[in-house]
Short mmCIF file of C-alpha atoms in Angstrom, two decimals:
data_model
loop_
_atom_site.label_atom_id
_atom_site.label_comp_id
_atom_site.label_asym_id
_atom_site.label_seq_id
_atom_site.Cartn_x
_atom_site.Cartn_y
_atom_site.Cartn_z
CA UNK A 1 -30.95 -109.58 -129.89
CA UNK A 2 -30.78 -109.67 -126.09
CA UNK A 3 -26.79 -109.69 -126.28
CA UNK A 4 -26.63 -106.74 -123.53
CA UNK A 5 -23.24 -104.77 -126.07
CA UNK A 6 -25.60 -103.84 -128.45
CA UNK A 7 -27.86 -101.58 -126.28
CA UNK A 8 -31.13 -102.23 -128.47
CA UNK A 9 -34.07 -99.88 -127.22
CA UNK A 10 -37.11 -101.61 -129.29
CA UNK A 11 -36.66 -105.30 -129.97
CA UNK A 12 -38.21 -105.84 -133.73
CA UNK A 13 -35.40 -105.74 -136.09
CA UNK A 14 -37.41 -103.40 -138.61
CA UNK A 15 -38.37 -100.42 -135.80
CA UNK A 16 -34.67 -100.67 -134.56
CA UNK A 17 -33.34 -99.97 -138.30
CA UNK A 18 -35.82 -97.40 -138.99
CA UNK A 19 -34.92 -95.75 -135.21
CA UNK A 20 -30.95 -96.14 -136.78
CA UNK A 21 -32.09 -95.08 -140.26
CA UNK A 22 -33.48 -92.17 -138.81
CA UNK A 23 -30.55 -90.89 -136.47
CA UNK A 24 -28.38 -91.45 -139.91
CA UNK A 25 -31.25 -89.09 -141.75
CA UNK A 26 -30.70 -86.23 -139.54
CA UNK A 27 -27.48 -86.23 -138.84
CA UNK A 28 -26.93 -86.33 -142.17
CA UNK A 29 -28.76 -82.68 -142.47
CA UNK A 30 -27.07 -81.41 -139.47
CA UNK A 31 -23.18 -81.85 -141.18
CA UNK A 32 -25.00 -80.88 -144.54
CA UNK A 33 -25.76 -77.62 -142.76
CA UNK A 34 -22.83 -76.50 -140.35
CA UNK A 35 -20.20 -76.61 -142.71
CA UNK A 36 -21.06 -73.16 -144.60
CA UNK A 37 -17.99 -70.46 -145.16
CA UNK A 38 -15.02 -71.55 -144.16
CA UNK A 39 -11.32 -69.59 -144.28
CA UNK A 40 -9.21 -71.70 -147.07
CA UNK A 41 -6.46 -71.87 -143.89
CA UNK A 42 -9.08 -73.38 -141.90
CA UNK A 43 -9.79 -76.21 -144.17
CA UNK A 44 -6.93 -78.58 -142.97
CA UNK A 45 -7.54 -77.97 -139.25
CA UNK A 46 -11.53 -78.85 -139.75
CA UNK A 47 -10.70 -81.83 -141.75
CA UNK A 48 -8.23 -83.24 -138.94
CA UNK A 49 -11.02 -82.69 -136.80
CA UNK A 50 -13.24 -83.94 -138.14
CA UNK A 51 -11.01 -86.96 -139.16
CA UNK A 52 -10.51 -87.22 -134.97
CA UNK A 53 -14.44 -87.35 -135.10
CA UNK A 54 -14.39 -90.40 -137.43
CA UNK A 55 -12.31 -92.05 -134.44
CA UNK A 56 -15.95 -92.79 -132.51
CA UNK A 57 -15.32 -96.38 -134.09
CA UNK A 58 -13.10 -96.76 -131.22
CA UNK A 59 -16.41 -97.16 -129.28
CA UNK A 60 -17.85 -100.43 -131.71
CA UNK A 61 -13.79 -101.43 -131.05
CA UNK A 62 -14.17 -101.33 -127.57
CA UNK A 63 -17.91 -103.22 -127.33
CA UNK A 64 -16.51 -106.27 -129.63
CA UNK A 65 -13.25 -106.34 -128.24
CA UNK A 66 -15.01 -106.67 -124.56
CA UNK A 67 -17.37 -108.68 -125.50
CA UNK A 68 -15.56 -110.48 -127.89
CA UNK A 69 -16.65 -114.53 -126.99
CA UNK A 70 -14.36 -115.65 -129.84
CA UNK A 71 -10.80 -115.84 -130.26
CA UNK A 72 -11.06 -114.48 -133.62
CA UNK A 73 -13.38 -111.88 -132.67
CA UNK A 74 -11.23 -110.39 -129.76
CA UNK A 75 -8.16 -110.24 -131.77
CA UNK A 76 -9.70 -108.18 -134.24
CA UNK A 77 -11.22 -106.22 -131.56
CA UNK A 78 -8.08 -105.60 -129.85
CA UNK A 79 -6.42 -104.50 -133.60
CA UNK A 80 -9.41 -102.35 -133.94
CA UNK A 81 -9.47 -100.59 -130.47
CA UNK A 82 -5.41 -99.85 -130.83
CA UNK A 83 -6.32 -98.41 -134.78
CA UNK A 84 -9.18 -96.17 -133.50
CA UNK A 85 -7.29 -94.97 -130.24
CA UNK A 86 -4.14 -93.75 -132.35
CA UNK A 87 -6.88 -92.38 -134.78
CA UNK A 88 -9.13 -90.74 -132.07
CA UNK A 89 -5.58 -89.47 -129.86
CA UNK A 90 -3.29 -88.36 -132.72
CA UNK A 91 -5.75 -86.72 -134.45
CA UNK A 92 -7.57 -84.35 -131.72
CA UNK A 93 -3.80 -83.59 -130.69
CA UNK A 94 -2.53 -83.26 -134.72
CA UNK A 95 -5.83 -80.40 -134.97
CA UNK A 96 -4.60 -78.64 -131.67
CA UNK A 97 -1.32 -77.96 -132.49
CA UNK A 98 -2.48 -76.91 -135.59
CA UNK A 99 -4.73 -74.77 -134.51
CA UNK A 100 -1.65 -73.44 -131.80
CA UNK A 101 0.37 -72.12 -135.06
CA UNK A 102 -2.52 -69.79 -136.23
CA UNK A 103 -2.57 -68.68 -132.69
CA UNK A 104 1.39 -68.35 -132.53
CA UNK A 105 0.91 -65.34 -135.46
CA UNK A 106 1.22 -67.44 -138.16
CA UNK A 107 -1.91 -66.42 -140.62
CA UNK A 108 -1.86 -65.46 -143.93
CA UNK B 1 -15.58 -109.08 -115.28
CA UNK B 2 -18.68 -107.73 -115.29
CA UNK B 3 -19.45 -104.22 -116.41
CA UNK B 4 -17.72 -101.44 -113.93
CA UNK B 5 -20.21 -99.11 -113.75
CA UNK B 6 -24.60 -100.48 -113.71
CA UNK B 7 -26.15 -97.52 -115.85
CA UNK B 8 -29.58 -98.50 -117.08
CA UNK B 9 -29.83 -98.01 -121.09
CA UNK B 10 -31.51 -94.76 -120.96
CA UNK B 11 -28.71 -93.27 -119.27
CA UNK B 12 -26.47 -94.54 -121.49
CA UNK B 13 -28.42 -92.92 -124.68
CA UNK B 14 -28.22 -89.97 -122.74
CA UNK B 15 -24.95 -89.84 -122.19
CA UNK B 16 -24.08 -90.58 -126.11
CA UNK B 17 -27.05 -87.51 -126.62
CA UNK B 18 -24.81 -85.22 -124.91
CA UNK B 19 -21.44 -86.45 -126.69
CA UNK B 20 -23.81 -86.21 -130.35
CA UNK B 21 -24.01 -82.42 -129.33
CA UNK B 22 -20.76 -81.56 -128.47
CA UNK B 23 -19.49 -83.22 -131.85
CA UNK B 24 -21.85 -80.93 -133.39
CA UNK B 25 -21.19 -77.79 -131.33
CA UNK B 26 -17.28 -78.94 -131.81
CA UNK B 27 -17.66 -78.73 -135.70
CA UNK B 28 -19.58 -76.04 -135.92
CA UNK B 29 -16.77 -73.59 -133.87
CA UNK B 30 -14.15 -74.87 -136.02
CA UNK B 31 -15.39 -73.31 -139.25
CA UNK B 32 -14.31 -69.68 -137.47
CA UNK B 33 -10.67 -69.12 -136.55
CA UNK B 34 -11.31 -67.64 -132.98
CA UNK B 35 -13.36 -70.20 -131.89
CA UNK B 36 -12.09 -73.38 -133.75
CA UNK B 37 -9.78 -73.79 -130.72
CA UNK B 38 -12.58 -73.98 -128.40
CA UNK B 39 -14.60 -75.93 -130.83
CA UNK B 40 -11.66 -78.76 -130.96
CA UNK B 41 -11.71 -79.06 -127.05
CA UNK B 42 -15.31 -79.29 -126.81
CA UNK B 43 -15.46 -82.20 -130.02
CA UNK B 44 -12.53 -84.01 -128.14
CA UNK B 45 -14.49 -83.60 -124.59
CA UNK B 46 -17.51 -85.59 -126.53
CA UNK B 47 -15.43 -88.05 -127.59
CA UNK B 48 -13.98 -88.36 -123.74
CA UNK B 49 -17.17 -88.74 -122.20
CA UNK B 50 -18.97 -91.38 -125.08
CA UNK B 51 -15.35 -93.23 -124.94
CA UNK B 52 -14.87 -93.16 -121.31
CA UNK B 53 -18.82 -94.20 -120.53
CA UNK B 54 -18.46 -97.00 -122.86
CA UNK B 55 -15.37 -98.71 -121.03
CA UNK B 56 -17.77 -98.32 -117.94
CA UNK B 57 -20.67 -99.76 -118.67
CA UNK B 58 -19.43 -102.14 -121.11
CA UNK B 59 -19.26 -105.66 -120.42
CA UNK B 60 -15.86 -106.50 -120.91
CA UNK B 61 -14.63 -110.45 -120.81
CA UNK B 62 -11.02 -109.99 -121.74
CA UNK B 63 -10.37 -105.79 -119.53
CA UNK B 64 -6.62 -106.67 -119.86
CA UNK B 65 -6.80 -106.98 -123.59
CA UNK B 66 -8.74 -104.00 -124.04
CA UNK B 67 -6.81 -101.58 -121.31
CA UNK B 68 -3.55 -102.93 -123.47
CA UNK B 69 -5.29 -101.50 -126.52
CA UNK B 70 -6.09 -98.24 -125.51
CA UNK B 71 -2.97 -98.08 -123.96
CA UNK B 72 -0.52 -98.60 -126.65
CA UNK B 73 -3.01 -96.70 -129.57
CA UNK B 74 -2.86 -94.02 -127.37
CA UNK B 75 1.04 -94.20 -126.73
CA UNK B 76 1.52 -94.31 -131.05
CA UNK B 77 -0.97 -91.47 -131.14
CA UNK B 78 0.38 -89.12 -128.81
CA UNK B 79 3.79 -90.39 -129.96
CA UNK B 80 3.26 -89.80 -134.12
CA UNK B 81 1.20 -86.13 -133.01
CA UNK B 82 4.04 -84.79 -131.15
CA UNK B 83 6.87 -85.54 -133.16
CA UNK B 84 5.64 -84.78 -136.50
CA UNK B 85 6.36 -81.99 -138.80
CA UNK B 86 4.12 -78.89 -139.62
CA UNK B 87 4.67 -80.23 -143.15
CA UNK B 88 4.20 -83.92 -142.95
CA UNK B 89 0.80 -82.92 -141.25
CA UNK B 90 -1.36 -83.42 -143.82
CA UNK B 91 0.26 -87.28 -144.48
CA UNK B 92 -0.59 -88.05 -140.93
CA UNK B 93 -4.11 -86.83 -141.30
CA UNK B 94 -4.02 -89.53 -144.02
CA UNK B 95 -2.66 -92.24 -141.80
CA UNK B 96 -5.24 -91.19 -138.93
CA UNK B 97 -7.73 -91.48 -141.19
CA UNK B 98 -7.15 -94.63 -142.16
CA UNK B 99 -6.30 -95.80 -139.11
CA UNK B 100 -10.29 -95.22 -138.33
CA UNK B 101 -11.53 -96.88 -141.49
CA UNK B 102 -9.53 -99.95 -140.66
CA UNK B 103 -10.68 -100.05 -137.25
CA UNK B 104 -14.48 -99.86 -138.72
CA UNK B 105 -13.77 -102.97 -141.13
CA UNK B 106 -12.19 -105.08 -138.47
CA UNK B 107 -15.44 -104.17 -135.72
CA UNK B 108 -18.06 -105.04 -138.53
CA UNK B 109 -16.01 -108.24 -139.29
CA UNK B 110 -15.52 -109.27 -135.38
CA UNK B 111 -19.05 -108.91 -135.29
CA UNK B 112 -20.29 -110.83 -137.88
CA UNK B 113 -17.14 -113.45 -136.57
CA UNK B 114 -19.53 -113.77 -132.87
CA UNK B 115 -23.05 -113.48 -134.49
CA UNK B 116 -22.11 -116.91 -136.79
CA UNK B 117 -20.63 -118.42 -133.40
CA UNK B 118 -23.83 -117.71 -131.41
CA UNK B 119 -25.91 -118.30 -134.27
CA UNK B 120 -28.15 -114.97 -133.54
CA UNK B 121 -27.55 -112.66 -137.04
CA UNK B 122 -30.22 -110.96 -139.04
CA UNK B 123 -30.33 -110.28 -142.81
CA UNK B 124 -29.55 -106.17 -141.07
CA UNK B 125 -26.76 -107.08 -139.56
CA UNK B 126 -24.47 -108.56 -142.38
CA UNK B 127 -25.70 -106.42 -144.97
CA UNK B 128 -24.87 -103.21 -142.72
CA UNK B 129 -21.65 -105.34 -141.71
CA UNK B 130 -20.76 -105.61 -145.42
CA UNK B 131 -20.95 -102.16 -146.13
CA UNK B 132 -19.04 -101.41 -143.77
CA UNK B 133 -15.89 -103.69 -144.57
CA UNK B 134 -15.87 -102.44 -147.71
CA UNK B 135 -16.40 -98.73 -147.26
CA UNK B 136 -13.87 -99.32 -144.43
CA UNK B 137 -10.92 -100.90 -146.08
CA UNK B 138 -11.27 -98.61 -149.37
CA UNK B 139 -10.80 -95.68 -146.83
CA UNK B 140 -7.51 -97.80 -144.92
CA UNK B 141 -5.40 -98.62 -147.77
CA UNK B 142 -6.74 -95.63 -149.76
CA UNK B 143 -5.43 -93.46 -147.19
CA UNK B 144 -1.92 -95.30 -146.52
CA UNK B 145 -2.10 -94.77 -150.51
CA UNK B 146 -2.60 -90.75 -150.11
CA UNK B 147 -0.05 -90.56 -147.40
CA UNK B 148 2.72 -92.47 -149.06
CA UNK B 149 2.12 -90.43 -151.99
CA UNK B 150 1.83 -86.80 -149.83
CA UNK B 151 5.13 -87.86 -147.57
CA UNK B 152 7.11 -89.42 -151.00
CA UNK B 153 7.50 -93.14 -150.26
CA UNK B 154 5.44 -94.28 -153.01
CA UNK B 155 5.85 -92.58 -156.49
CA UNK B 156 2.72 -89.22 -156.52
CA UNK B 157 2.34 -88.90 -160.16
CA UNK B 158 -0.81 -89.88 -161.67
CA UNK B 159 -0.77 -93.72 -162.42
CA UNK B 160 -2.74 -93.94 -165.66
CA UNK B 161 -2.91 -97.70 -167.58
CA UNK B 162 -5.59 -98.96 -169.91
CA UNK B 163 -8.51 -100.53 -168.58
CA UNK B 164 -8.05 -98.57 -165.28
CA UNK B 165 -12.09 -98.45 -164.64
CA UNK B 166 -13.08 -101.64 -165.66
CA UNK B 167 -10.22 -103.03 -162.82
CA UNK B 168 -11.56 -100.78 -160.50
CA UNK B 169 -15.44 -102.03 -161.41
CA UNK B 170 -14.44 -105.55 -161.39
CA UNK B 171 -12.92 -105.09 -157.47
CA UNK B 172 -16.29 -103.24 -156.37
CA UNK B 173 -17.95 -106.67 -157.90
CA UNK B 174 -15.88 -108.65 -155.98
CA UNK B 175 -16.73 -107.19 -153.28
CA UNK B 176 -20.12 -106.45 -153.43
CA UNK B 177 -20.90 -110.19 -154.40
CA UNK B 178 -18.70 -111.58 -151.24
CA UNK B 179 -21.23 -109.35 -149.39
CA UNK B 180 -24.10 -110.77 -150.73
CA UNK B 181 -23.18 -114.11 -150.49
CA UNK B 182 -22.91 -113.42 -146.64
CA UNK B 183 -25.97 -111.63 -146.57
CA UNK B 184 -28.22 -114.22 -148.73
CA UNK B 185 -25.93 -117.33 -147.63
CA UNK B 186 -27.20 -119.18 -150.71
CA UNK B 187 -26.56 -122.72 -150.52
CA UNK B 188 -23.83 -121.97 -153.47
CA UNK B 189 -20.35 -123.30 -151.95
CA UNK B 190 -22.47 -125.63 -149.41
CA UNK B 191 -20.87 -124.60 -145.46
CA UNK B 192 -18.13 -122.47 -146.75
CA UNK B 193 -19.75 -119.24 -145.07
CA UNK B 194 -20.40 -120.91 -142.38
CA UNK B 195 -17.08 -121.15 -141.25
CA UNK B 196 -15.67 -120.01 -137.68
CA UNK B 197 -13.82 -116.87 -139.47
CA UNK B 198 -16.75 -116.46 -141.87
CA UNK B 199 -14.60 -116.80 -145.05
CA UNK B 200 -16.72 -114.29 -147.53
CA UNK B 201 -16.48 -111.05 -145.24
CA UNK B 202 -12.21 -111.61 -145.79
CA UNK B 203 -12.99 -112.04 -149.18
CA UNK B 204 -15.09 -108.80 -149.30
CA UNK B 205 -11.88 -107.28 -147.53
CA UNK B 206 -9.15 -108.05 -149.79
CA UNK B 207 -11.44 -107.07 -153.21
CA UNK B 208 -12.33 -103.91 -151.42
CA UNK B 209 -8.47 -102.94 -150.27
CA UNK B 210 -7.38 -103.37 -154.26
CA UNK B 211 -10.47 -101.25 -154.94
CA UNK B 212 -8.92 -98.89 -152.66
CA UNK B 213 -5.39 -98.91 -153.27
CA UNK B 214 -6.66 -98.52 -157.52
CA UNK B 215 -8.81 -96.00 -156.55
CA UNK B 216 -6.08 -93.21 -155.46
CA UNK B 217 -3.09 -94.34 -157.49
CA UNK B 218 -4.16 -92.89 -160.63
CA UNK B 219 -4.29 -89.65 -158.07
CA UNK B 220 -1.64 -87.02 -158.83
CA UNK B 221 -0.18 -86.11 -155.41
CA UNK B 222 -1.43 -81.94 -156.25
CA UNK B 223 -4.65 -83.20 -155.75
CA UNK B 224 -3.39 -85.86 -152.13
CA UNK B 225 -5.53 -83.21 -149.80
CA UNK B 226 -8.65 -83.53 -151.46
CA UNK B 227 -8.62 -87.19 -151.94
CA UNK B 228 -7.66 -87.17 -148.18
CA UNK B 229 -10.84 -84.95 -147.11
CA UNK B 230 -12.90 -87.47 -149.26
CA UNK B 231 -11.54 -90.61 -147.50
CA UNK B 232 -11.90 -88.82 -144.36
CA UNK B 233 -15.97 -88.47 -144.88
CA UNK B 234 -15.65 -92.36 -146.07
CA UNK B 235 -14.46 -92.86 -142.71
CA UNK B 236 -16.93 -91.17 -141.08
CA UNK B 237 -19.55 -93.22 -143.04
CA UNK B 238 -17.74 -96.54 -142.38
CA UNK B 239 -18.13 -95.17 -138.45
CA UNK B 240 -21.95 -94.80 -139.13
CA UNK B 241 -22.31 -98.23 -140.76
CA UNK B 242 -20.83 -99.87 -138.22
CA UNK B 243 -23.48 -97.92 -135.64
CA UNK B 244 -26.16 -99.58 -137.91
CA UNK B 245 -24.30 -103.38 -137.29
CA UNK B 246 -24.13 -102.44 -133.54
CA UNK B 247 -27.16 -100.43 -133.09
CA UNK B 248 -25.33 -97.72 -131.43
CA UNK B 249 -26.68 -94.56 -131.57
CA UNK B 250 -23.82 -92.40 -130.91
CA UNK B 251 -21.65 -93.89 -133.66
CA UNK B 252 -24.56 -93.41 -135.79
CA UNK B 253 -24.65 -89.48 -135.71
CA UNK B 254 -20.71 -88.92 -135.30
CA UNK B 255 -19.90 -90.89 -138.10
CA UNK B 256 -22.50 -89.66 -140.27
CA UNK B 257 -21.69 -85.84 -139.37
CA UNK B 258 -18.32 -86.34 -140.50
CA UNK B 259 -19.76 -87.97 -143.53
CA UNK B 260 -21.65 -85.19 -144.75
CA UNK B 261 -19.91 -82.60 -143.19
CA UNK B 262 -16.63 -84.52 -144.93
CA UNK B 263 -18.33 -84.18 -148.24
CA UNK B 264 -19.40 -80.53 -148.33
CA UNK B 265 -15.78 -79.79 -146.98
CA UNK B 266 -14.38 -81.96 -149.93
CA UNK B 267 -16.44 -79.71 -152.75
CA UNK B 268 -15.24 -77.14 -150.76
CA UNK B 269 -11.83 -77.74 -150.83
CA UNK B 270 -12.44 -78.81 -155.01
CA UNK B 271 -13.76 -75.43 -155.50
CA UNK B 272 -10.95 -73.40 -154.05
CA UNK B 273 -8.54 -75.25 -155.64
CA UNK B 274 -9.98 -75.45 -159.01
CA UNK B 275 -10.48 -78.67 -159.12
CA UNK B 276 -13.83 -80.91 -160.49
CA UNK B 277 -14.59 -83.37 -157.67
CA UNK B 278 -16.04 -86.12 -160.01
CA UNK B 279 -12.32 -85.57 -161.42
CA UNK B 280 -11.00 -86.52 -158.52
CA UNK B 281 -13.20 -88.84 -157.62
CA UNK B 282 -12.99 -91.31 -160.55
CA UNK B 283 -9.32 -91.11 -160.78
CA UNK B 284 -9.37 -87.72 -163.82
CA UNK B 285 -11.00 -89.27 -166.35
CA UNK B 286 -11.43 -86.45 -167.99
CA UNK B 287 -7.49 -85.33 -168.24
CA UNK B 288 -6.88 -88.76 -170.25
CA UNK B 289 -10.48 -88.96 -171.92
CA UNK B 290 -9.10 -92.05 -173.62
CA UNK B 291 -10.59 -94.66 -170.62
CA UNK B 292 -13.18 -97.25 -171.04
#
């Protein structure tokens, strides 16, 4: 577990899960909670953003396709990083200009 | 090459800290309409700075690979954003979506692809690794499902045939036994796990893309935007998974705050639509009642 792309703080494999397990607990509770009322013309633009959000696999992408020792390995890293960069790209620009047409007058 | 930038690890968690908060701050602006602007800058400045750090401190053997990547994803990106229509919008949402649940399957498979080469993988690793495949290539071809349905290239009425659950069951078996039979490597099928390319994850892969494509083709296209917000929290969960194979803590909370945050928009969306989510969900068993 010394392989230096997986940036591993404690070095049991148990304490590292639970220290994983319990980032996934709480952020869990944090989305639970922010998304309260929301405008029905809203919806779309938060789920594109959020979608954009879901692009942070293009970080994992970019640690394999680096460190990739195989040749296996770096071509799907390489197909990975170009999936997540069109995913992370496209969709924070898709949201904006979305978000430009309520702007532009156009609410109902 | 060896990494650009020499930032010790606690910088580094500090660093993805700081992006976890702006995600959070991001989402949280765009549930109003005068700040969501504001809110989408600040979630894409997060994604910036835990991107950008990443490429820095990373240590990259093959940076002309990688810089080729980012280059042309972000080309097709910027490319597909700006020339689409206001009304084929929600179809590229789709696509994007997918796009990142792909991208999650094919880390978590890479990964488990170098762990059997160096011979260094825990029982964590390809379990986590497993889960994510699968919930990553239900959410890929699920999505290209949604958006061919939503944009009119493959047919959007609801797909109903008998037996529909018990194909869609027998798929998630598939799939969860290829898992465990990386996980547990029993001695079942002697090296064949073993192998460079690590046979059962692609195995795990194809049951789960069926499982995907079945899961959204009984899907009438009226109900494409929900099925779309679902996927997209799938995604964020695949995201989060693949945090737990890499131990990254960033991907961790980003991926599970669109998870949850996904979900609760998905009933959302169900309610004001008058829709039943577990409708959705399992394909409307409940406008046939004649399954199973």
């Amino acid at each position: 577990m010394t392989d230096p792309a997986t940036f591993v703080l404690a070095t049991d494999g148990a304490s590292v899960f639970v220290r994983n397990l319990t980032l996934f607990v709480l952020a869990a509770f944090v989305g639970y909670e922010i998304i309260t009322k929301i405008p029905t013309n809203l919806h779309t633009p938060l789920m594109s953003g959020a979608n954009a959000i879901s692009g942070i696999t293009l970080i994992g992408s970019v640690v394999v396709a680096g460190s990739g020792e195989t040749l296996y390995a770096t071509v799907l890293g390489f197909l990975a990083v170009v999936m997540a960069t069109v995913n992370v790209v496209g969709g924070y620009l898709v949201t904006n200009s979305m978000l430009d047409q309520f702007r532009s007058g156009g609410r109902d | 090459m060896a990494a650009i930038l020499d930032l010790p690890e606690a910088a580094l968690a500090f660093v993805y800290l700081v992006a976890g908060v702006m995600f959070i701050q991001g989402l949280r602006d765009m549930t109003h309409p005068r700040t969501a602007p504001r809110g989408n800058l600040i979630s894409a400045g997060g994604m910036a700075l835990a991107v950008g750090v990443t490429v820095l401190v990373t240590n990259i053997l093959t940076p002309v690979l990688l810089f080729a990547g980012l280059l042309v994803g972000g080309a097709v990106g910027v490319w597909l954003a700006v020339t689409v229509e206001t009304t084929e919008m929600p179809q590229l949402v789709g696509l994007f979506n997918g796009f990142g649940g792909g991208a999650s399957a094919l880390v978590a498979g890479a990964e488990v692809i170098d762990m059997f080469g160096t011979g260094s993988f825990g029982v964590g690793v390809t379990a986590t690794a497993s889960l994510a495949g699968i919930i990553g290539a239900v959410t890929f071809w699920g999505s290209v499902v949604a958006a061919g349905k939503l944009h009119g290239v493959i047919d959007d009425s609801a797909v109903r045939y008998d037996g529909e659950q018990i194909a869609k069951a027998a798929f998630l078996i598939v799939a969860v036994l290829a898992g465990l039979h990386l996980t547990l490597r029993p001695p079942l099928l002697g090296s064949v796990p073993l192998a460079e390319w690590v046979p059962s994850y692609w195995v795990l892969i194809v049951a789960a893309s069926i499982l995907g494509v079945l899961l959204v083709i009984p899907i009438g296209g009226a109900d494409m935007p929900v099925v779309i917000a679902l996927l997209n929290s799938y995604s964020g969960l695949a995201a989060a998974t693949t945090g737990f194979v890499l131990s990254n803590s960033v991907l961790i909370i980003a991926g599970t705050l669109v998870g949850a945050s996904g979900l609760i928009l998905t009933i959302i969306m169900c309610e004001s639509m008058n829709r039943s989510l577990a409708n959705v969900f399992f394909g409307g068993i409940g406008e046939s009642g004649d399954d199973g």
